[in-house]
mmCIF file of C-alpha atoms and ligand atoms in Angstrom:
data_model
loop_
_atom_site.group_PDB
_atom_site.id
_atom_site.type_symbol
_atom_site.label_atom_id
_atom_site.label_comp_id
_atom_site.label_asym_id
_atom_site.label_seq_id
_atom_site.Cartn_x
_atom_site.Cartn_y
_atom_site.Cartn_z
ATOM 1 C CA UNK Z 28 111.970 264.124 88.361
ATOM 2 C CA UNK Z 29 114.438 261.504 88.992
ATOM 3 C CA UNK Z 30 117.866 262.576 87.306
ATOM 4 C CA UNK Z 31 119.402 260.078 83.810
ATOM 5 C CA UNK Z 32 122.831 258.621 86.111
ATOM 6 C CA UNK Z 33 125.754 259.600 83.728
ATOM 7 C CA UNK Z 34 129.536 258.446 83.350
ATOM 8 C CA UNK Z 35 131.816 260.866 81.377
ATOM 9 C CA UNK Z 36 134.266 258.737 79.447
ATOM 10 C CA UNK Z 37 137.745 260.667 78.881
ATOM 11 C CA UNK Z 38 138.596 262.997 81.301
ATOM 12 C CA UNK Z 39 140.619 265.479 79.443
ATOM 13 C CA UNK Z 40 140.524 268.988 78.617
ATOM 14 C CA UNK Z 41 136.407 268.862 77.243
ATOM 15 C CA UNK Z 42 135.737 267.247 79.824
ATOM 16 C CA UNK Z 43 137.027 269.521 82.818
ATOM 17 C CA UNK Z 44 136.483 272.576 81.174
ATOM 18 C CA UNK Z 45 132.882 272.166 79.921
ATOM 19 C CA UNK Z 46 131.288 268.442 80.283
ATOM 20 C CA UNK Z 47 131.593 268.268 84.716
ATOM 21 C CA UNK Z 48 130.537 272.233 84.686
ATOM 22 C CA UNK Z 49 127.745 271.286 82.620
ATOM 23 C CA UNK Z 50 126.615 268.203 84.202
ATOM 24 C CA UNK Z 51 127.221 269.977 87.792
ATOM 25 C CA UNK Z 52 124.304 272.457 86.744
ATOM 26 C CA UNK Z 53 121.799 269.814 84.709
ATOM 27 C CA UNK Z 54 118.486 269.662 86.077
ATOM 28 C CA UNK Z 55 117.893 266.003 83.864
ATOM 29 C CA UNK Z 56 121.726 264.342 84.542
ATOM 30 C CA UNK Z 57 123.680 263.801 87.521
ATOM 31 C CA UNK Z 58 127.519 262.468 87.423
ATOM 32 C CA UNK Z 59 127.507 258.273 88.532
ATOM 33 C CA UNK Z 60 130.512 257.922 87.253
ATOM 34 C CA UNK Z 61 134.098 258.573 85.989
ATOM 35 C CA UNK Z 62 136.114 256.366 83.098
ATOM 36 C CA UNK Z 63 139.807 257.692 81.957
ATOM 37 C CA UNK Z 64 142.744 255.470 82.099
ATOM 38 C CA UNK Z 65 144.700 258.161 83.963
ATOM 39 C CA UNK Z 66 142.522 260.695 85.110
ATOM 40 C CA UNK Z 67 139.845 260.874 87.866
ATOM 41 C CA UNK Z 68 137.210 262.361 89.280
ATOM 42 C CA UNK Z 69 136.578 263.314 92.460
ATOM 43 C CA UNK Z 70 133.236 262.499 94.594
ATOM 44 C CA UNK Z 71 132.053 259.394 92.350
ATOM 45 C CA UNK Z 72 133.414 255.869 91.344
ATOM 46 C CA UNK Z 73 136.210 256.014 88.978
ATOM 47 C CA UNK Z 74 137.259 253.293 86.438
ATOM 48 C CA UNK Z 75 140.383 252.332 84.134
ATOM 49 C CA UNK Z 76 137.923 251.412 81.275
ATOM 50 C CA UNK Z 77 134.387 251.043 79.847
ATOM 51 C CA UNK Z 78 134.812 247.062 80.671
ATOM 52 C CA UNK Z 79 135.067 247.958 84.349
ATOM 53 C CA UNK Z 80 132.304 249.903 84.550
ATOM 54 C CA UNK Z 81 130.328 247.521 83.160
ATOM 55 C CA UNK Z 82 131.711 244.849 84.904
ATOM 56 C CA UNK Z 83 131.026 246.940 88.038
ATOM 57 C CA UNK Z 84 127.468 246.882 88.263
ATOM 58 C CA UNK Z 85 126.677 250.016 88.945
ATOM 59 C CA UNK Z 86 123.696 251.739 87.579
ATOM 60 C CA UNK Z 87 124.373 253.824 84.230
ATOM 61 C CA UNK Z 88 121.849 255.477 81.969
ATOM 62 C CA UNK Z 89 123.949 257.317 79.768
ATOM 63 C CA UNK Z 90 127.333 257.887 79.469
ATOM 64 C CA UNK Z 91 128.733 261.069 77.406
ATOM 65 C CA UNK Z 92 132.339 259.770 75.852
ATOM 66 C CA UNK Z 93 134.787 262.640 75.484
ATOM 67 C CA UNK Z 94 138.157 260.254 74.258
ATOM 68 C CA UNK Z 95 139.566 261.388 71.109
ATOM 69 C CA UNK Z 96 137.925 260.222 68.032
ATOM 70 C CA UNK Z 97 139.809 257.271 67.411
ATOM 71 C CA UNK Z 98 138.825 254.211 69.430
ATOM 72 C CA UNK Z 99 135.298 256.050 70.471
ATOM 73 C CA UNK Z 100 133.813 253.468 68.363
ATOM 74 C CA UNK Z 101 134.326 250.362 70.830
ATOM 75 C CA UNK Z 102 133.382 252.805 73.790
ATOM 76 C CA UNK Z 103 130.151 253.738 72.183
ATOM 77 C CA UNK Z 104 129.110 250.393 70.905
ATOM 78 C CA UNK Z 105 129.923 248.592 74.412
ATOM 79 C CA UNK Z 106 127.515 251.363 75.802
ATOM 80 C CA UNK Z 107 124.823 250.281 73.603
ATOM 81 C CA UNK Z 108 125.208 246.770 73.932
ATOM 82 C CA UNK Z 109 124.865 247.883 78.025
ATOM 83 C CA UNK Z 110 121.135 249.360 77.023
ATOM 84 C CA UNK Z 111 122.985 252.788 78.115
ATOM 85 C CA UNK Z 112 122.162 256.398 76.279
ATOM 86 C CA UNK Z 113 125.308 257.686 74.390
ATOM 87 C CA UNK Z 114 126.492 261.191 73.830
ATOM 88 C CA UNK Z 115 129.656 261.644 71.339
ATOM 89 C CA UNK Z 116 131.720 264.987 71.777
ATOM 90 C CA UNK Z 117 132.698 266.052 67.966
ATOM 91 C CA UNK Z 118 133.689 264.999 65.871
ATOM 92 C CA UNK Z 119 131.119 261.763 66.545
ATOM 93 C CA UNK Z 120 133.984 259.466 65.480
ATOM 94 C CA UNK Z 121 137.230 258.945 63.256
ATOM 95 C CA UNK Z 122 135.582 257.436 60.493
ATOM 96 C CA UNK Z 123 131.997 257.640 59.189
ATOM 97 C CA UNK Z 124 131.124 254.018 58.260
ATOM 98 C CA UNK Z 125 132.067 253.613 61.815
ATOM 99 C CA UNK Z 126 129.363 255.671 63.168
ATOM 100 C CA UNK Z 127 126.913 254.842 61.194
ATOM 101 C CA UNK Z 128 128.087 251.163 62.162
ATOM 102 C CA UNK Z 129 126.695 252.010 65.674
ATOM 103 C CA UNK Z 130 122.470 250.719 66.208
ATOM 104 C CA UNK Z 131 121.553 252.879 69.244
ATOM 105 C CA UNK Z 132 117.948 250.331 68.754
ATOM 106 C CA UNK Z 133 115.672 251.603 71.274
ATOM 107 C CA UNK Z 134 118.230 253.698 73.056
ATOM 108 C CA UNK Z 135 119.579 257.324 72.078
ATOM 109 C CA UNK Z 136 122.736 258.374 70.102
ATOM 110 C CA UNK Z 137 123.759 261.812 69.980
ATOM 111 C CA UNK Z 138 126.279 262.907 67.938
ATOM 112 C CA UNK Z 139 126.684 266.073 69.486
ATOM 113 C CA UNK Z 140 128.120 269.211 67.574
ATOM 114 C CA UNK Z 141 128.788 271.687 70.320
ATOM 115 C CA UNK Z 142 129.364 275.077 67.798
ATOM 116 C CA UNK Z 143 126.035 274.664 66.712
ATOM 117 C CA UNK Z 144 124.931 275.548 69.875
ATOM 118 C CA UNK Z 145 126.367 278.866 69.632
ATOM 119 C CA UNK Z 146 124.321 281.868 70.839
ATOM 120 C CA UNK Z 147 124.558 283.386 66.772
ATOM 121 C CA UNK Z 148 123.992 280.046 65.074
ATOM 122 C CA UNK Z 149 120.125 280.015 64.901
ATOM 123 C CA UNK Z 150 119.072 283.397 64.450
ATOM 124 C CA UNK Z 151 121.699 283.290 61.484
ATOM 125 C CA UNK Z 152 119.922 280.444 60.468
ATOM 126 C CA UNK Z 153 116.628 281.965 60.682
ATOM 127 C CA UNK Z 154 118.586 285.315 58.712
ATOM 128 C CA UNK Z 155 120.020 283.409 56.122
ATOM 129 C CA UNK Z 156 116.476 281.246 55.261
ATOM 130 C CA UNK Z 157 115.109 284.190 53.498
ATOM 131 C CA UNK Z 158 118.315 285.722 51.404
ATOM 132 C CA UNK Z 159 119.586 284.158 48.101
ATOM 133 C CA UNK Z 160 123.375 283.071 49.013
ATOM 134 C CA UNK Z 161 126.238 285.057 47.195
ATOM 135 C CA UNK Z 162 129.306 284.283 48.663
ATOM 136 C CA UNK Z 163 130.523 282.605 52.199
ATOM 137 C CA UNK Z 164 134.217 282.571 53.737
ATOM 138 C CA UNK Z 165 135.330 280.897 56.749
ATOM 139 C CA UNK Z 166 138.151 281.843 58.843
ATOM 140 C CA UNK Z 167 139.186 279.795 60.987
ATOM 141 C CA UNK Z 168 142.791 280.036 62.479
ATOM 142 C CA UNK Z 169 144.224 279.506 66.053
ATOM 143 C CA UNK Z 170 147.903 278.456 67.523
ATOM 144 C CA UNK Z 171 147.464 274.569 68.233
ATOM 145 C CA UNK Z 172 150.224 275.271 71.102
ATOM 146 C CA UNK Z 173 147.945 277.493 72.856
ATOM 147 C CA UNK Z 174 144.685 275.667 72.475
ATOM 148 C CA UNK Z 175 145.923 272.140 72.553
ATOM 149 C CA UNK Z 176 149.505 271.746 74.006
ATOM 150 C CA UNK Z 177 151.122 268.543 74.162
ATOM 151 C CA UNK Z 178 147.677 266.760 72.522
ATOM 152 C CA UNK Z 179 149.796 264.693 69.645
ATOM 153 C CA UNK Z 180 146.925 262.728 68.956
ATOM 154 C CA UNK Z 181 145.668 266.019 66.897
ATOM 155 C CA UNK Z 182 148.053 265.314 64.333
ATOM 156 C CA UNK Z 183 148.338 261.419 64.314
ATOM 157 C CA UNK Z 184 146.172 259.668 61.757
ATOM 158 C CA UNK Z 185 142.796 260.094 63.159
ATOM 159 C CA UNK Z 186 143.016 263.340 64.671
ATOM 160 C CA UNK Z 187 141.851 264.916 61.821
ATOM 161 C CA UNK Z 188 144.770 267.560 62.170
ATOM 162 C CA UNK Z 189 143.378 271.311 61.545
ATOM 163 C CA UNK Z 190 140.193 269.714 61.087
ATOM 164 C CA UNK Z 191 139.710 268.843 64.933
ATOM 165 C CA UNK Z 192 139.098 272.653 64.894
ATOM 166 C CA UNK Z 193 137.798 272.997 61.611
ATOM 167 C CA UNK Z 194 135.352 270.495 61.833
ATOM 168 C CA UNK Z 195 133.562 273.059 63.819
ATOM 169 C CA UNK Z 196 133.491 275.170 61.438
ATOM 170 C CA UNK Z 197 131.731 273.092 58.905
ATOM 171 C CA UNK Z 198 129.365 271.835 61.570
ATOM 172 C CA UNK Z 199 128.215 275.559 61.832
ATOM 173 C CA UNK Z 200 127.987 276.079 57.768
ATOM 174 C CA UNK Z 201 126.242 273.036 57.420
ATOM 175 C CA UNK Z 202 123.773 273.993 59.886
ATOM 176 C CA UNK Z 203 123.015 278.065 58.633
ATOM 177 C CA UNK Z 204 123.590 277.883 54.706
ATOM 178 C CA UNK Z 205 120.392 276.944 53.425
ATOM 179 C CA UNK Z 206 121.718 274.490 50.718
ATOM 180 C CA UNK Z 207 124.074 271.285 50.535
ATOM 181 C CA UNK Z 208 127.370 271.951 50.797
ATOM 182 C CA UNK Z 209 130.241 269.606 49.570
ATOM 183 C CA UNK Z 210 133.814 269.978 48.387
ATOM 184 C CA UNK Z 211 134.991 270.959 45.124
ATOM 185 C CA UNK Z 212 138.829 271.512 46.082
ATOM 186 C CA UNK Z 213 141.144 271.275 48.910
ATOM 187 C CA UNK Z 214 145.006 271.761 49.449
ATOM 188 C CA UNK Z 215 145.785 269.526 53.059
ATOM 189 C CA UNK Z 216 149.407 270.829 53.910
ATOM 190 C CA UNK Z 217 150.771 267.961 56.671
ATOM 191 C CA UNK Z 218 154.151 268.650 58.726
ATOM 192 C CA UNK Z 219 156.916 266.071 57.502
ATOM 193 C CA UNK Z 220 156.764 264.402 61.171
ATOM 194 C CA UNK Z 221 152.609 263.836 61.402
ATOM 195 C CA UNK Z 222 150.262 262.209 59.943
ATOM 196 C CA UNK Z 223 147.114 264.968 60.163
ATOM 197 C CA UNK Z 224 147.357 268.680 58.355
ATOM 198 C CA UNK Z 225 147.601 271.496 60.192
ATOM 199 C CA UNK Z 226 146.414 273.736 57.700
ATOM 200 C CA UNK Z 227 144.128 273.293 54.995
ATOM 201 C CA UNK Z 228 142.270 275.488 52.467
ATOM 202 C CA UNK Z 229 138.747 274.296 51.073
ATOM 203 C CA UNK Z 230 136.797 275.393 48.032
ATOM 204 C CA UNK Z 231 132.849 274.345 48.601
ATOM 205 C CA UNK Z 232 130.013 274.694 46.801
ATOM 206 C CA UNK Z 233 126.496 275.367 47.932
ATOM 207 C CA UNK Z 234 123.648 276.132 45.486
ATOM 208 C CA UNK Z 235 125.127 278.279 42.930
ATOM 209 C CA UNK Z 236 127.501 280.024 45.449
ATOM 210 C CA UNK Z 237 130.934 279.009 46.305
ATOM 211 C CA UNK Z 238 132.488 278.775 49.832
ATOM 212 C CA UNK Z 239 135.753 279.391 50.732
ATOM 213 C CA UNK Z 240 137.547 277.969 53.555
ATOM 214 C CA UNK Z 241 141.273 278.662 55.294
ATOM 215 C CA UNK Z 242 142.417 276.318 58.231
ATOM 216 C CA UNK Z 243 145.104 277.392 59.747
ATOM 217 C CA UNK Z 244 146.574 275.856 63.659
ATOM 218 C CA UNK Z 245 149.365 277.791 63.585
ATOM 219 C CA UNK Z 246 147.859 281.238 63.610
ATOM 220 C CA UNK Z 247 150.136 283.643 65.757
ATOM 221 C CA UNK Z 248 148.493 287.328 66.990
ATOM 222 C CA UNK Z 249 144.868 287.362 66.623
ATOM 223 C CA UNK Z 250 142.854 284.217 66.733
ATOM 224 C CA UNK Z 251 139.718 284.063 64.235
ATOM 225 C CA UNK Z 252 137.217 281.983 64.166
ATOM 226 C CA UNK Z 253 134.822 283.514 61.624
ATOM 227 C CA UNK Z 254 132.114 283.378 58.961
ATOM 228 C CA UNK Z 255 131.173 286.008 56.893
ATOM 229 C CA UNK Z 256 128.293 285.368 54.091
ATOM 230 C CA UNK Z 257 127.356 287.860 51.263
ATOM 231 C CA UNK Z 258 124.123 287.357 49.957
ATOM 232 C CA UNK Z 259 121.776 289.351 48.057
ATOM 233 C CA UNK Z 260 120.642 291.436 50.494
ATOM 234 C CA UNK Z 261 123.014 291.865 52.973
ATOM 235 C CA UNK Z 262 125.951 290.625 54.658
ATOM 236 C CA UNK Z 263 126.190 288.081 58.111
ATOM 237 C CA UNK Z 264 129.210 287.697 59.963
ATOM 238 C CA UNK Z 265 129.130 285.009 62.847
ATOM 239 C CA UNK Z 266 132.582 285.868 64.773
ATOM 240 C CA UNK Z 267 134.032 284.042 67.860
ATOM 241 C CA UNK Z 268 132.934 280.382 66.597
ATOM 242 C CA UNK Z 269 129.696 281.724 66.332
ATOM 243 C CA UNK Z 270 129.020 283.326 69.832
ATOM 244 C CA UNK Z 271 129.147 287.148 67.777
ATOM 245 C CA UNK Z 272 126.734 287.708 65.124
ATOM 246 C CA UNK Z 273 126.844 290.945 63.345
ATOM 247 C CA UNK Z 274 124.193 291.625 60.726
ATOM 248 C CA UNK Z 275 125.335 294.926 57.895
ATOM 249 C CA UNK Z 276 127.606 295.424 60.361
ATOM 250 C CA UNK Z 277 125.417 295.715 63.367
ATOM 251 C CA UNK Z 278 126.258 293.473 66.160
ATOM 252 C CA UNK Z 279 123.067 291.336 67.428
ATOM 253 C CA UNK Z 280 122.002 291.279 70.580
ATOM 254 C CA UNK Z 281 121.890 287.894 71.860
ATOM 255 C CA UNK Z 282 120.466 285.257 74.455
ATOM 256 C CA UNK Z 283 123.670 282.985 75.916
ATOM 257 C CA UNK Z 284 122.597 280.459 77.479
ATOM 258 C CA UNK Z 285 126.254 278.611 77.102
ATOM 259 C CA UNK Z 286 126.928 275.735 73.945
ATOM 260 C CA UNK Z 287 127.786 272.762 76.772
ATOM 261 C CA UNK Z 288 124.537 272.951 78.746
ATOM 262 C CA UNK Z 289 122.400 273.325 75.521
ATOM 263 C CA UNK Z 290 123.736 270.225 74.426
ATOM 264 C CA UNK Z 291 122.878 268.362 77.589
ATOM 265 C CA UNK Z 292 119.103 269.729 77.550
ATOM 266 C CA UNK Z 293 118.976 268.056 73.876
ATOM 267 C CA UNK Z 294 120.594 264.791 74.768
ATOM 268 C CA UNK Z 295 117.713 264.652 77.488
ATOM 269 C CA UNK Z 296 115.272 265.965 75.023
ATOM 270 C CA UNK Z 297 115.840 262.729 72.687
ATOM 271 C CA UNK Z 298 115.973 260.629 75.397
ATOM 272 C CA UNK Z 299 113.034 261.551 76.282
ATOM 273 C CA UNK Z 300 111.581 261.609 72.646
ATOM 274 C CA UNK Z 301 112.680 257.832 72.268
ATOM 275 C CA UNK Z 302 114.901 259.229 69.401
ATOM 276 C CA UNK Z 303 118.554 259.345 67.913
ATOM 277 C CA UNK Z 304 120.061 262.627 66.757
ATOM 278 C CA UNK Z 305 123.184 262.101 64.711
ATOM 279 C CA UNK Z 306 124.307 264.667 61.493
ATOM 280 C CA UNK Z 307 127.219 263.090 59.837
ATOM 281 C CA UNK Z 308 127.104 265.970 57.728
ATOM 282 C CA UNK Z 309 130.548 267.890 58.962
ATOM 283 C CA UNK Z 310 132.643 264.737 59.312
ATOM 284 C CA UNK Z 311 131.553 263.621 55.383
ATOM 285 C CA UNK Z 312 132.992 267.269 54.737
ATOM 286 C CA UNK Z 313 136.124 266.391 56.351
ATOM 287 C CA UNK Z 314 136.352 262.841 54.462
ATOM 288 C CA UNK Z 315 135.862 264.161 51.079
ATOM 289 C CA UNK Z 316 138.641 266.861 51.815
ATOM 290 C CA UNK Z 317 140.904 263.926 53.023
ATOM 291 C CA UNK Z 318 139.467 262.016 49.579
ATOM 292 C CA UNK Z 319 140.414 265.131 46.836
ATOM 293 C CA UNK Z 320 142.499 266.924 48.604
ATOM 294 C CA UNK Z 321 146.152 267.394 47.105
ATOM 295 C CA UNK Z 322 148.682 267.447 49.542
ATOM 296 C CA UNK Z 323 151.509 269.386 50.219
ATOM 297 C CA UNK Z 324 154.281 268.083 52.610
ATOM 298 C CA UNK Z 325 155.564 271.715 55.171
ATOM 299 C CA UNK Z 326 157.910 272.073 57.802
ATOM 300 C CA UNK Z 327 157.941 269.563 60.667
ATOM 301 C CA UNK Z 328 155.804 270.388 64.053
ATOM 302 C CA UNK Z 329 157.184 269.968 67.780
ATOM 303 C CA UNK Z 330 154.650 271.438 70.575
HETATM 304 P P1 NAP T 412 142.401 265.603 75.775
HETATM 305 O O1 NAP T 412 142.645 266.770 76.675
HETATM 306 O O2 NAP T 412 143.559 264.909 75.166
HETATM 307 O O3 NAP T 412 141.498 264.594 76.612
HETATM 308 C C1 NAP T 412 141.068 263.351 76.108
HETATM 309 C C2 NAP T 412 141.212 262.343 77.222
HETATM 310 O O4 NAP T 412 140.787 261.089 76.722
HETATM 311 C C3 NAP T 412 142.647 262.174 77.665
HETATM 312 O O5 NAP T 412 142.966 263.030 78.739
HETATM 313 C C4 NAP T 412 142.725 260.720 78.035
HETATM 314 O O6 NAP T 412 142.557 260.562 79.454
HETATM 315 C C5 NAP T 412 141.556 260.060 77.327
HETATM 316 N N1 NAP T 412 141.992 259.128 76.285
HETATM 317 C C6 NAP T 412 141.461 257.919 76.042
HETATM 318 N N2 NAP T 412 142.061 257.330 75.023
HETATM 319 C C7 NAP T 412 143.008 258.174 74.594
HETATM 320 C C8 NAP T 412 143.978 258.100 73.562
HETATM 321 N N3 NAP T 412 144.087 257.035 72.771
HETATM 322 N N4 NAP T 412 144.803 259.172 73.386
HETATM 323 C C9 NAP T 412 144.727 260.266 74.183
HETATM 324 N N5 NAP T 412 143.821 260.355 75.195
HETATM 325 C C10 NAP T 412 142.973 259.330 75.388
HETATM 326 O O7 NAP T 412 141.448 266.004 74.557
HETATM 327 P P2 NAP T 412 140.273 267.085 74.576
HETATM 328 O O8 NAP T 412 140.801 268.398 74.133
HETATM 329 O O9 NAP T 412 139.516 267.011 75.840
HETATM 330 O O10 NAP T 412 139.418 266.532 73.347
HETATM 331 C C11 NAP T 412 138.646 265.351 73.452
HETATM 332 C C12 NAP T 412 137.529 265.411 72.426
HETATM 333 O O11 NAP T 412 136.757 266.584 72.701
HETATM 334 C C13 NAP T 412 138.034 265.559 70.981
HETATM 335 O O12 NAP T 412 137.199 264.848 70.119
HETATM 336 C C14 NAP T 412 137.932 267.046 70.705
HETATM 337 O O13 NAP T 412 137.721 267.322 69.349
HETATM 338 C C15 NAP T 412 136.710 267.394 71.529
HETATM 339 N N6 NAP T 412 136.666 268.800 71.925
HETATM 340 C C16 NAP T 412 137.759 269.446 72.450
HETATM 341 C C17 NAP T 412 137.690 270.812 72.754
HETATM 342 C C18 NAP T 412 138.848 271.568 73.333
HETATM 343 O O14 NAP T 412 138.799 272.809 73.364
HETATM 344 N N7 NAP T 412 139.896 270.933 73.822
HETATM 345 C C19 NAP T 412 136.512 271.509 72.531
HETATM 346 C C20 NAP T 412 135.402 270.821 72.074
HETATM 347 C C21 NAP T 412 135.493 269.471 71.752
HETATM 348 P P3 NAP T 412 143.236 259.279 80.165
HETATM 349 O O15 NAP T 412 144.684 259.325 79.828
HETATM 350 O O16 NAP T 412 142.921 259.464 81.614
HETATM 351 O O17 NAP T 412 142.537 258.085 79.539
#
């Protein structure tokens, strides 16, 4: 089978670490093309922008944009418009009217949500289909100067702060509780020099059960990226952003086939389909924490 020809858009951090690895071992996509302002890529054409590429010629399918949130908009709909496939890295963009401002028409958008492609996610899933919810928590708290140093886009307006994290988080929740969940409370505490929080705590509901949530990017010691749920017969606790799943305190033995590739065998799976995959549901979670939250102003931030 011929291979979909694919340019990664925003060569950063994602992208080295996980999107070339990935592509490098896809049986359905092979790498046309690079696009960073800065950055490059060796072995294949490189361009300043998504205007030069198009401008260029050369023959795209699908391009898989990996720029922070803000200004993915204009990348993704100038991909359309070019008849290519489009693959967003989470969050899918920095507002939701803007997304769902984007008409993929005949060709496939995938808002990709790379935690839900976890190794625990869908056998919690399956667990959690048959209990009655009691109780969920999420912890999730790591030192934004480990993880993310020097990326002060994180905390400008449209980073989403703690959320940039966080956000995987909910896209997990919203994928393994078996109900709605939305936002009852939330307490956004933003450094006096930023304009994103870097912690937050969130009260949810979800059925009858309530969901508690602590955000925290400046987490020292032990990092934790956890979600424990109490239901009524049993407890679940999905640890390491969902890669550790540990059942009445049994750990699970489980398949890992890796979140990245995963998420480039479904992008080719919808393409194929003829069909559109995006789930705005984590990013309206986010919103409506931004719309109720109260906020606290805390110490400044320097990386
Ligand atoms: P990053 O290291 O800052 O890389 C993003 C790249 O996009 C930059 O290197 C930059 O390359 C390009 N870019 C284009 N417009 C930009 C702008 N206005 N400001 C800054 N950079 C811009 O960020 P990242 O960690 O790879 O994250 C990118 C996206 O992937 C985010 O949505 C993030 O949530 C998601 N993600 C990150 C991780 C992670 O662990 N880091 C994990 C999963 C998902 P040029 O300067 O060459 O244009």
């Amino acid at each position: 089978m011929t291979k979909l020809r694919l340019a990664l858009i925003g060569i950063g951090k994602i992208a080295r670490d996980q999107h070339l690895p990935a592509i490098a071992a896809s049986p359905d996509f092979t790498l046309a093309a690079a696009v960073s302002r800065n950055a490059t890529v060796e072995g294949v054409p490189n361009f300043a922008d998504i205007d030069a590429l198009i401008a260029s010629g050369l023959a795209i399918d699908a391009v898989s944009i990996c720029t922070p949130p803000l200004g993915r908009h204009g990348i993704a709909a100038r991909a359309l418009a070019a008849g290519w496939h489009v693959m967003l890295e989470k969050p899918p963009g920095a507002t939701l009217a803007e997304v769902q401002a984007l008409r993929p028409g005949t060709r496939t958008l995938y808002a990709s949500w790379h935690s839900r492609a976890a190794a625990g996610v869908a056998p919690a899933r399956a667990w959690l289909a048959e209990r009655r919810i009691r109780s969920a928590r999420i912890d999730w708290r790591e030192d934004i100067r480990h993880w993310h140093p020097g990326q002060d886009w994180i905390l400008a307006p449209g980073g989403l702060g703690v959320f940039d994290p966080g956000i995987n988080a909910l896209s997990i929740a919203t994928a393994i509780l078996p109900q709605p969940l939305f936002v009852t409370a939330a307490q956004l505490d933003f450094p006096a020099n930023r304009g994103a929080p870097i912690a937050a705590a969130l009260t949810l509901a979800q059925g009858d059960s309530v969901v508690t949530a602590g955000f925290d990017f400046l987490q020292a010691g032990p990092q934790s990226w956890d979600i424990a749920v109490e239901t009524d017969t049993g407890s679940l606790l999905l640890r390491d952003g969902g890669a550790t799943l540990v059942i009445d305190g049994v750990g699970q033995a489980l398949a890992e086939t890796g979140e990245y590739p995963g998420l480039y065998r479904h992008f080719a799976a919808c393409i194929a389909a003829g069909r559109s995959d995006v789930d705005l549901a984590p990013l309206a979670l986010v919103a409506d924490a931004f719309l109720i939250g109260a906020r606290r102003e805390v110490a400044a931030f320097e990386f």
